[in-house]
XYZ file of C-alpha atoms in Angstrom:
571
model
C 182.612 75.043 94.850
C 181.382 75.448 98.680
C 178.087 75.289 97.415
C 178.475 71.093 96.797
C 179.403 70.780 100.775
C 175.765 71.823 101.716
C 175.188 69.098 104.352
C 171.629 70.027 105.196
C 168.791 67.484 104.148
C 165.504 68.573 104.723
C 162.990 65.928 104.969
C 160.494 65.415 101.728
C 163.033 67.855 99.653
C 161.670 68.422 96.356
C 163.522 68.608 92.907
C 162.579 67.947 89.054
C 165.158 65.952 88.486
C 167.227 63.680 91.233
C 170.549 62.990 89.437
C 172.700 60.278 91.137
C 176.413 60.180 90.158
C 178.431 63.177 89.805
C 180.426 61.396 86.805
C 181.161 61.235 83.156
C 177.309 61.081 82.527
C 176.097 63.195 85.765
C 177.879 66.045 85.295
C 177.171 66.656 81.788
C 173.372 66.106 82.442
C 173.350 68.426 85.611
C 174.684 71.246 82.899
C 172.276 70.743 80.531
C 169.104 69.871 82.158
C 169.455 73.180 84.383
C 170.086 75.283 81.123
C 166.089 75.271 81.445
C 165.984 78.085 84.330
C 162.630 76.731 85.430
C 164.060 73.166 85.753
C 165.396 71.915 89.786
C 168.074 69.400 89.809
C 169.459 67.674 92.448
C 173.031 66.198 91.761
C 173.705 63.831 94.190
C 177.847 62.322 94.517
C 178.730 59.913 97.010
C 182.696 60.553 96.830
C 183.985 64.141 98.399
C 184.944 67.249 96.057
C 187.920 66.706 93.846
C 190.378 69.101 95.484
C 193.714 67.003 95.100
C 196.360 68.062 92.887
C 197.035 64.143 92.183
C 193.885 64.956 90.663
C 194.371 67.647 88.852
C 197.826 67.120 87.717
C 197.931 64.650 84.504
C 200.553 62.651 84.753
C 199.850 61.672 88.583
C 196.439 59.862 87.128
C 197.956 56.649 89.254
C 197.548 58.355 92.681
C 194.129 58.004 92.975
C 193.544 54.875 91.547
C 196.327 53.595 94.699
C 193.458 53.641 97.184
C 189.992 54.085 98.525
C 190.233 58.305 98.983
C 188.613 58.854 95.552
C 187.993 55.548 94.551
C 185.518 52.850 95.093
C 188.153 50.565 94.941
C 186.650 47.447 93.931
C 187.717 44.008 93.235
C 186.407 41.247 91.507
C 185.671 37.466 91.914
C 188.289 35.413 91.179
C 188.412 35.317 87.306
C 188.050 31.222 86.280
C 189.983 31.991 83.055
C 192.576 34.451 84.520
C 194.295 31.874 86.846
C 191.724 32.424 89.436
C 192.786 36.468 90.261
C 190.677 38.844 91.598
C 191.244 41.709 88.968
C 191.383 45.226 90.182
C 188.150 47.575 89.023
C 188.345 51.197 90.107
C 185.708 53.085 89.842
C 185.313 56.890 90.831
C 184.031 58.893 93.885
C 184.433 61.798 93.711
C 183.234 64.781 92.086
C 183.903 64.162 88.645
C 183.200 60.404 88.786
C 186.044 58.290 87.001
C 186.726 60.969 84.638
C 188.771 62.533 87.783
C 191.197 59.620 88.076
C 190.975 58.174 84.700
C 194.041 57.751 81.971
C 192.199 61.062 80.277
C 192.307 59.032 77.136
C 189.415 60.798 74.443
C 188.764 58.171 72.044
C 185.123 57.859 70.572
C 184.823 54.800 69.048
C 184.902 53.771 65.973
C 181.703 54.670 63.734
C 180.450 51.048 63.074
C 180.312 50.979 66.573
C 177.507 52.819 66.488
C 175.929 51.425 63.721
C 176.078 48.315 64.970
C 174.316 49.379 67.876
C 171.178 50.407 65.734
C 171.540 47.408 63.902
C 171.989 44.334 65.759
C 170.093 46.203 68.663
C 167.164 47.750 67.126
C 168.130 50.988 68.275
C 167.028 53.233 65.409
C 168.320 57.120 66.532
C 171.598 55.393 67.376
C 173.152 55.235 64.085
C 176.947 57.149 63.660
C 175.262 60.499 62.291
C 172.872 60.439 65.244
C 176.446 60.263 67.458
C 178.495 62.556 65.862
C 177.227 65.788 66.686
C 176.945 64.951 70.336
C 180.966 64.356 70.168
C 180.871 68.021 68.695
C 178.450 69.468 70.938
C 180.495 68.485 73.941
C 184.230 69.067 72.656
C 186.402 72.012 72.727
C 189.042 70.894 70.454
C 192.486 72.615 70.336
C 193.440 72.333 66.444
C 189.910 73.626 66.006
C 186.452 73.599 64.473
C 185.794 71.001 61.444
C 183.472 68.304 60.136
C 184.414 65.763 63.181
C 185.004 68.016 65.808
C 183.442 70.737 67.721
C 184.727 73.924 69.428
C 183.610 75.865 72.366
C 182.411 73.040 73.850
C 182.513 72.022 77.644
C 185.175 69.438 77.096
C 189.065 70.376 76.336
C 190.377 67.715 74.130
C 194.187 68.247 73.017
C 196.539 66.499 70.798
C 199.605 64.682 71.835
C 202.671 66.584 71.994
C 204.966 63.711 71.126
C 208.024 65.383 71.769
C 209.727 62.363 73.292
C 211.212 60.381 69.722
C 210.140 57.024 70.959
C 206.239 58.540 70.386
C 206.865 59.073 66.543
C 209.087 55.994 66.132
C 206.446 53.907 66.585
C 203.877 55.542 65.072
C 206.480 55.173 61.987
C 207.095 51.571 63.061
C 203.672 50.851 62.461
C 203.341 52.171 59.166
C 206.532 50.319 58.154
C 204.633 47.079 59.384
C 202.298 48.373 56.229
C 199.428 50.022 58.934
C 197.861 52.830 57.516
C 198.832 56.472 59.342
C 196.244 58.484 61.109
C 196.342 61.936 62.284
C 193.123 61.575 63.978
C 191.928 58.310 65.298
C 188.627 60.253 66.148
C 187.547 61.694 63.014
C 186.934 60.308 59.357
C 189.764 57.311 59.982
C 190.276 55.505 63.199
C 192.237 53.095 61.753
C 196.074 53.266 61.645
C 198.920 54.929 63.578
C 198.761 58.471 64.961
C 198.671 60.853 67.913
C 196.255 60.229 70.803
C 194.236 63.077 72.023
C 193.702 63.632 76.008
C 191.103 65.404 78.015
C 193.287 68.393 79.557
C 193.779 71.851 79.135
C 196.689 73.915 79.938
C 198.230 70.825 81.266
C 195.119 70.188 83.768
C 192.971 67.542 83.561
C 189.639 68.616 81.999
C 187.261 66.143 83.791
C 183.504 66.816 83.641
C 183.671 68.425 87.116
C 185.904 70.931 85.608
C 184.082 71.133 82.192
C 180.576 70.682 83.417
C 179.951 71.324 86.605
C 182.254 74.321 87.998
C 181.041 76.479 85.277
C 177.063 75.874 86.396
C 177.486 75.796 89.836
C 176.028 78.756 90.762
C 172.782 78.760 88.810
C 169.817 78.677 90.848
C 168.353 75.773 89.677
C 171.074 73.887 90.531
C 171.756 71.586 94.183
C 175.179 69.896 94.095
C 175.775 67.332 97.190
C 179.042 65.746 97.661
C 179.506 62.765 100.449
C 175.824 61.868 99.806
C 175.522 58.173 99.495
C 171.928 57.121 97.427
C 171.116 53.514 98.928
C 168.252 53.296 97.003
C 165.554 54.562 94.528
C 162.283 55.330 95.666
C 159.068 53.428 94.135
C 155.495 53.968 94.515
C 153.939 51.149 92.544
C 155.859 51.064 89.439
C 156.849 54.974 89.298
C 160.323 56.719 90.581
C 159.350 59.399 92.739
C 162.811 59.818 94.659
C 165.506 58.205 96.500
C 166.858 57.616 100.029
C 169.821 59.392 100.673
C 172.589 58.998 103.628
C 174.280 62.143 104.714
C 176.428 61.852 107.755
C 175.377 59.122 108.517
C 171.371 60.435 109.267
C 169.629 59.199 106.038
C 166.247 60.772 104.175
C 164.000 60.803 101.383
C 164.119 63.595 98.369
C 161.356 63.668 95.937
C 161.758 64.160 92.538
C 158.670 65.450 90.375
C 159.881 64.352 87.258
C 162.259 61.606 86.669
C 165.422 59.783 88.842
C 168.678 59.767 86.552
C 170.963 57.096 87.732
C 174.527 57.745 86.272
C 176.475 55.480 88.780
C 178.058 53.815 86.470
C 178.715 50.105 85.168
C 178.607 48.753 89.023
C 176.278 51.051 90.838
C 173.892 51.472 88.338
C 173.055 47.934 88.209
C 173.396 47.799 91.865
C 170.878 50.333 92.681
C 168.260 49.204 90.675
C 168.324 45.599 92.050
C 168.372 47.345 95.540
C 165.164 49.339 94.238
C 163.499 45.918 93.426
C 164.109 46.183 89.560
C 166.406 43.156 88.357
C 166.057 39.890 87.838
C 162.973 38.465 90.575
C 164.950 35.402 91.830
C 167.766 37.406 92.640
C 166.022 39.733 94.101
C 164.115 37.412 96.446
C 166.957 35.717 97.418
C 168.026 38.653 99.016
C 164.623 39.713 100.691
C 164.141 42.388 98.102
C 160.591 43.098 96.687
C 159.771 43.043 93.087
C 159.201 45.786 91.489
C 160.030 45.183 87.776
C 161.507 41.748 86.536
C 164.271 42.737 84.506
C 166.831 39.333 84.273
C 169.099 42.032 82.264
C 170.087 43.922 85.169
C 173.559 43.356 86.093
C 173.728 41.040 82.968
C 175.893 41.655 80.115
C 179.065 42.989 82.118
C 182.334 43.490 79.002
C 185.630 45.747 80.007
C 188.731 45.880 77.629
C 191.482 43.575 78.702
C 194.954 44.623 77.547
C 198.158 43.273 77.918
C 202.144 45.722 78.512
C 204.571 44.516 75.587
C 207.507 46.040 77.598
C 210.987 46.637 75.562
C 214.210 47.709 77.138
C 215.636 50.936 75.482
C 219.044 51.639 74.288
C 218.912 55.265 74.828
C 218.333 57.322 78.380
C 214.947 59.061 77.065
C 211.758 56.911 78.359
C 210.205 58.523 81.621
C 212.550 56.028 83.713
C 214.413 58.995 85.223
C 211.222 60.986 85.971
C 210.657 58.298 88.153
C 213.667 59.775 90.853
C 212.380 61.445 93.483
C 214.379 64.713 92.846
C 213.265 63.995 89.296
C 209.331 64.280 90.554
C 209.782 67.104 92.825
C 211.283 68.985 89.622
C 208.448 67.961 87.586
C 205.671 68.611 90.071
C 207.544 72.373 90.918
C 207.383 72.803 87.418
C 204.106 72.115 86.933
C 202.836 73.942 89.875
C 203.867 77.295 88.860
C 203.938 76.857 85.000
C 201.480 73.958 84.523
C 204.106 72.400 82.088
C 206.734 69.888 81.268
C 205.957 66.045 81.825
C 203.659 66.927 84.724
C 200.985 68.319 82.374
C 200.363 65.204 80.276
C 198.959 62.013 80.568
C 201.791 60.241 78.733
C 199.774 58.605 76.084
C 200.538 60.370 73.282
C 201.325 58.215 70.434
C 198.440 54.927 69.675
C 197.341 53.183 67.376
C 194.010 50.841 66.175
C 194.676 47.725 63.789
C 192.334 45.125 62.518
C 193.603 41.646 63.701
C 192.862 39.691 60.518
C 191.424 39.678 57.055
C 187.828 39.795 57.248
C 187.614 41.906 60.339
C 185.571 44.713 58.992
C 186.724 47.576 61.755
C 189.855 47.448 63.654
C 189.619 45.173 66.758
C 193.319 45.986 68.832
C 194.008 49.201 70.272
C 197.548 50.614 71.279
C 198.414 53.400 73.984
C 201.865 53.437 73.731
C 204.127 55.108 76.628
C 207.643 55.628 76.638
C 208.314 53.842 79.850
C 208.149 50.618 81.158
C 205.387 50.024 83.875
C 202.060 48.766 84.768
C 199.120 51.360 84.614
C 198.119 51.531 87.586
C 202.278 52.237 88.729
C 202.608 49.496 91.191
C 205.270 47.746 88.840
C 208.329 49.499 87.114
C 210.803 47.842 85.203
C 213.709 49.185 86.446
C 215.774 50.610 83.269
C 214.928 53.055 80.711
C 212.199 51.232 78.528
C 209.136 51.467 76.237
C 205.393 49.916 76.092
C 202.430 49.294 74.222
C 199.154 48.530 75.806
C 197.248 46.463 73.831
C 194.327 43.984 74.025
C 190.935 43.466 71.870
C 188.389 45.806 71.135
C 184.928 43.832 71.092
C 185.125 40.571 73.568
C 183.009 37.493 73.324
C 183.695 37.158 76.771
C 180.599 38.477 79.287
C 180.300 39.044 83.137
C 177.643 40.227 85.362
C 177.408 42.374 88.706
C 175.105 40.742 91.327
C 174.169 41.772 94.849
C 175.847 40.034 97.930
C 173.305 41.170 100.315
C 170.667 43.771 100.472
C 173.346 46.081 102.129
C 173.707 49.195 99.794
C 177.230 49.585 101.255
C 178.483 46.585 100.542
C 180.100 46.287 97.471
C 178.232 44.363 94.785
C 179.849 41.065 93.227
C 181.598 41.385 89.926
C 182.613 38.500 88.146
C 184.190 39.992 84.535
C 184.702 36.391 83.125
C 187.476 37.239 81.177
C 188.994 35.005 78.531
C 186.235 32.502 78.425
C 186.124 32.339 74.492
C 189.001 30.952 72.154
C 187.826 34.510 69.858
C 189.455 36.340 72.702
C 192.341 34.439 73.196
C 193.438 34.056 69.994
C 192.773 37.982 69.640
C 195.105 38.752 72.461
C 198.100 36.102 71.003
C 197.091 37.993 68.187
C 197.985 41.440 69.800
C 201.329 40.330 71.114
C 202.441 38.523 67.754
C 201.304 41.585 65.584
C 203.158 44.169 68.570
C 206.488 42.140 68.229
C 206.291 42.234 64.530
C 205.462 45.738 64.781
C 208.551 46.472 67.499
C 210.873 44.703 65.203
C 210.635 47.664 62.164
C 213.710 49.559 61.396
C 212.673 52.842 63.268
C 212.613 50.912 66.581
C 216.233 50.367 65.998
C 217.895 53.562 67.304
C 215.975 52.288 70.748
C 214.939 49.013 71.059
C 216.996 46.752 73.534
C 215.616 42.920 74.327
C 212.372 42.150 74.952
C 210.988 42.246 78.544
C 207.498 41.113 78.593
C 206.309 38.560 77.887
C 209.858 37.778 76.828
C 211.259 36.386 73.943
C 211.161 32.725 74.750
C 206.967 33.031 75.520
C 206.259 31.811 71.743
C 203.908 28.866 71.766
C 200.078 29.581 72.106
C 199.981 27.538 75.335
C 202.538 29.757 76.470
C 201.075 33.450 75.727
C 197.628 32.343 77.510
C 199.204 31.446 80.165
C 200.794 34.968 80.214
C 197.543 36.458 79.704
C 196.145 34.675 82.418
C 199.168 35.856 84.968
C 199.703 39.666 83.237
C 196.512 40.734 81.515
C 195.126 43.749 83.033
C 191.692 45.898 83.164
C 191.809 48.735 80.871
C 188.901 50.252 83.710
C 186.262 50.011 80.987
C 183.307 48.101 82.780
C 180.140 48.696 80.766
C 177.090 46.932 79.482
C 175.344 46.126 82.870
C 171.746 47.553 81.905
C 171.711 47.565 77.935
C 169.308 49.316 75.975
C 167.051 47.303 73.556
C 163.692 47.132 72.607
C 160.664 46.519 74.351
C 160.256 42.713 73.362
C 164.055 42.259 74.539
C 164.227 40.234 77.494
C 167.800 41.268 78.209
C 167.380 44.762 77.731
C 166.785 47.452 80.892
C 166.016 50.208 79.059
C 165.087 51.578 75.905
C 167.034 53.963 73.682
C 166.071 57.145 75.535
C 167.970 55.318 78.508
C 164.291 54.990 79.947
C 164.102 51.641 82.417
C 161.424 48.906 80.883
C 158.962 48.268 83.486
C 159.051 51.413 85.380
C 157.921 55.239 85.476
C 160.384 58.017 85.974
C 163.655 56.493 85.942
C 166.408 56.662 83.305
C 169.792 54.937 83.723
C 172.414 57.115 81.542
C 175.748 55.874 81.397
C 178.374 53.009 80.078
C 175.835 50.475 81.535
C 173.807 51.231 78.877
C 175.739 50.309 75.989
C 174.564 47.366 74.228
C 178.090 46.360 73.514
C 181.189 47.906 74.471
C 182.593 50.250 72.233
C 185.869 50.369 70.379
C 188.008 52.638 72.499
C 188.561 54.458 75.952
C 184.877 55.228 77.041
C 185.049 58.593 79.014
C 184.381 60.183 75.510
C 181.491 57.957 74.488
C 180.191 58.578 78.057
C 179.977 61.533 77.714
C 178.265 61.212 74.260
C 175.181 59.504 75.765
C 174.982 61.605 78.335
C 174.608 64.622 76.052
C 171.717 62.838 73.748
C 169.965 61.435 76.405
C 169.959 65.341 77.888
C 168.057 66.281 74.660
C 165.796 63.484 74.905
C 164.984 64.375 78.744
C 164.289 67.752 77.520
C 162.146 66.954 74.723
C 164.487 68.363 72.179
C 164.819 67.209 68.330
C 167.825 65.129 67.916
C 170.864 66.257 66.333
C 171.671 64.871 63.085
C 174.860 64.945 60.902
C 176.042 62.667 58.433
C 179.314 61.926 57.684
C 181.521 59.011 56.556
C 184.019 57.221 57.548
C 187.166 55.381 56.435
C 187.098 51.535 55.618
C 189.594 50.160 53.446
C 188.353 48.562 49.992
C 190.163 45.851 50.764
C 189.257 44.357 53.820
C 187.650 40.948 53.739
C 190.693 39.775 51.888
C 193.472 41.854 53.525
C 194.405 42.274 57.069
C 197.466 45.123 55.990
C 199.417 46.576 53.081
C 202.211 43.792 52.221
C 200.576 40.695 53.429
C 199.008 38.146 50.788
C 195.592 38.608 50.623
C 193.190 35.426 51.625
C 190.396 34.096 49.437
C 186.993 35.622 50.632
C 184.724 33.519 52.316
């Protein structure tokens, strides 16, 4: 992929389309926008190529999040309701955006989700069948073509091996608890127990550099810059005509004679605008910035997925505990170098799970990854035994955060302030998740491996006592989104409308997980990706696809939260 290190910048360069962000959203329009041979795009990434087999190599998805290489490497404010931490936020850069040094994780959502979004939104177009075939158009799916999912496409999606017992166990533990099974969380029924699905192939991760991008790169039509830093957005009254771009270290203007497509990303979207003068005026001004478009949305709106590691030891020597040896990883890594199998070729979440917290909840609300080891996710903490973990935490927070400028620096990071925790709906959600995961743990086909609990611990009972644990032990799932909703035109709050077209302003779409109205319930590289793919048609002036399908919801919801509990009167 020489091509991306082209370091020359001429001045007053000249492309259709200036794409900034190389990333879940990037990549996939760069493919589809030059499909049209007579279309120039300029793909713009401010991280280096993605050479690195930490990369490339699933189950070593914790190497790049260690540090700045590929990696914005961001931090928060100290959270008020998370005992004042600053919670880690990595976000990619590098070729491939965060879809390089994600968990690989393909979840979509659940299909409420969506029509929700339409709903409470007034975004008409985004309803579930208006979704669905832009998951199909973008997957390649390795059990094959059917009603939910697509084959051929540019993105490898494979099912969980779960050849390790303690994957199935609790899959069966959870239907014991009386959870409904699932054998895909993606299609008709996300709710229940089942195998997770990943974005590799042949035991490589299948990020949108690989799907997208390396597969286009030599079309004509097509400029790919690595290390190319956008500070800004060009205006010229209220139209996008370019951006300023930094090269080592010599900076200069392209020109695009269409539209700018910022796919930064939950931080740097937000950021550039309000560097561009589009954000909310005071803010703006505070920071010497000139007006273009007074949009008090930008930044606004910030939700991520907090999740907390119910840790058990394990009676038997089969979690990943050994693989952690060093001999143990140069085995694994040999093996997956010249075979590109064994434990090196997945991402280790194989086995999940979604659950609805309570009677009354009308879509489920908790989400498991479960891993057969016990350790944080980012691997800078390992219980040291053989044990087993879920991840869990709630689906939909109250809780909301914003990203604001500290100066008018484009290099220096923005502020993010997540806010976590600040409603008693998400606390009592996450007690929830821990109380439901013990009961869940404590089903008899745990009992071959379950040993004492390790986190939070068996004497953390009280709910005084799990928030506190929250507040010391929750983690980011990495899901920042929200920052520049869409919304209609009377919304105040909204940034852009549901073509991902910024209110206020000529020639500039923002297209990624900033523009979600409200988070969605599950991993996001899929849903990502999603967008990115109908906003493509859009840009193109294509007819949307359309495909109707439904989706599971048990009858008995309002009154029951599971099979074997009593049901409760409805309201």
């Amino acid at each position: 992929m020489d091509k991306a290190e082209q370091t020359s910048m001429a001045s007053e360069e000249r492309f259709d389309y200036i794409i900034v962000g190389a990333g879940s959203a990037g990549a996939v329009l760069a493919n589809r926008l030059t499909e049209d041979p007579d279309t120039s795009v300029l793909l713009l990434e401010a991280g280096p190529m993605d050479r690195s087999l930490f990369i490339h190599m699933p189950s070593a998805f914790a190497h790049p999040l260690a540090n700045d290489k590929y990696n914005w490497y961001y931090h928060a404010e100290p959270d008020p309701h998370m005992d004042n931490r600053a919670m880690y936020c990595p976000r990619g850069r590098v070729l491939g955006g965060s879809s390089s040094i994600n968990g690989m994780a393909y979840v979509r959502g659940h299909a409420l989700d969506y029509e929700n979004w339409a709903k409470d939104f007034g975004l008409d177009g985004w309803q579930y069948k208006h979704c669905l075939p832009y998951f199909r158009k973008a997957e390649d799916f390795d059990q094959g073509e059917n009603a939910y999912h697509g084959a051929g496409g540019p993105l490898h999606v494979t099912t969980g091996a779960m050849k390790n017992p303690l994957y199935g166990a609790f899959v069966e533990a959870g239907v014991a608890a009386g959870y409904p099974h699932t054998e895909d969380m993606n299609g008709y029924q996300q709710e229940g127990f089942g195998p997770m699905f990943q974005t590799t192939k042949d035991g490589w991760r299948w990020s949108t550099a690989n799907g997208y991008l390396r597969p286009v790169i030599k079309r004509p039509n097509l400029t790919v810059r690595t290390r190319t830093f956008t500070r800004r957005v060009i205006m010229a009254g209220e139209r996008a005509i370019g951006v300023v771009a930094e090269q080592n270290g010599q900076s200069g203007n392209i020109h695009a004679e269409r539209e700018v497509l910022l796919c930064a990303g939950a931080v740097n979207s937000p950021q550039t605008l309000m560097l561009s003068g589009i954000g909310p005026a005071d803010h703006l001004r505070e920071h010497g910035i000139e007006v273009v478009a007074d949009r008090p949305g930008v930044g606004r709106n910030l939700q991520d997925h907090l999740e907390i590691y119910v840790q058990y030891g394990c009676s038997k020597p089969i979690s990943l505990y050994s693989a952690m040896k060093p001999w143990n990883k140069a085995m694994i890594g040999a093996e997956w170098l010249i075979k590109r199998t064994g434990l090196g070729a997945t991402n280790h979440f194989e086995s999940g799970g979604f659950i609805r917290s309570d009677a009354g909840v009308e879509q489920p609300n908790l989400q498991y990854h479960f891993l057969p080891m016990a350790i944080t996710y980012d691997g800078a903490t390992t219980q040291d035994r053989h044990g087993f973990q879920a991840h869990v935490g709630p689906m939909r927070p109250e809780s909301r955060g914003s990203v604001t400028l500290k100066s008018a620096d484009p290099h220096e990071a923005p502020r993010i302030l997540f806010n976590y925790m600040s409603t008693e709906r998400d606390r009592y959600e996450m007690r929830q998740s821990i109380r439901l995961t013990r009961e869940i743990m404590a089903q008899a086909p745990m009992d071959a491996f379950r040993e004492e609990e390790l986190s939070p611990g068996p004497e953390v009972t009280t709910d005084a006592e799990l928030d506190a644990f929250v507040r010391q032990h929750g983690e980011s799932a990495y899901h920042p989104s929200c920052t520049c909703r869409m919304g209609t035109a009377d919304d105040p709050e909204a940034v852009v409308d549901s073509q991902g077209r910024v209110f206020g302003v000529d020639g500039l779409r923002v297209v990624d997980a900033s523009i979600m109205p409200r988070i969605a319930s599950g991993n996001l590289n899929a849903p990502t990706i999603m967008i990115a793919e109908k906003i493509a048609d859009a840009v193109r002036g294509r007819e949307p696809l359309v495909e109707d399908q439904p989706w599971y919801q048990p009858a008995d919801w309002q009154t029951k939260q599971r099979e074997g509990t009593p049901e409760r009167p409805v309201d």
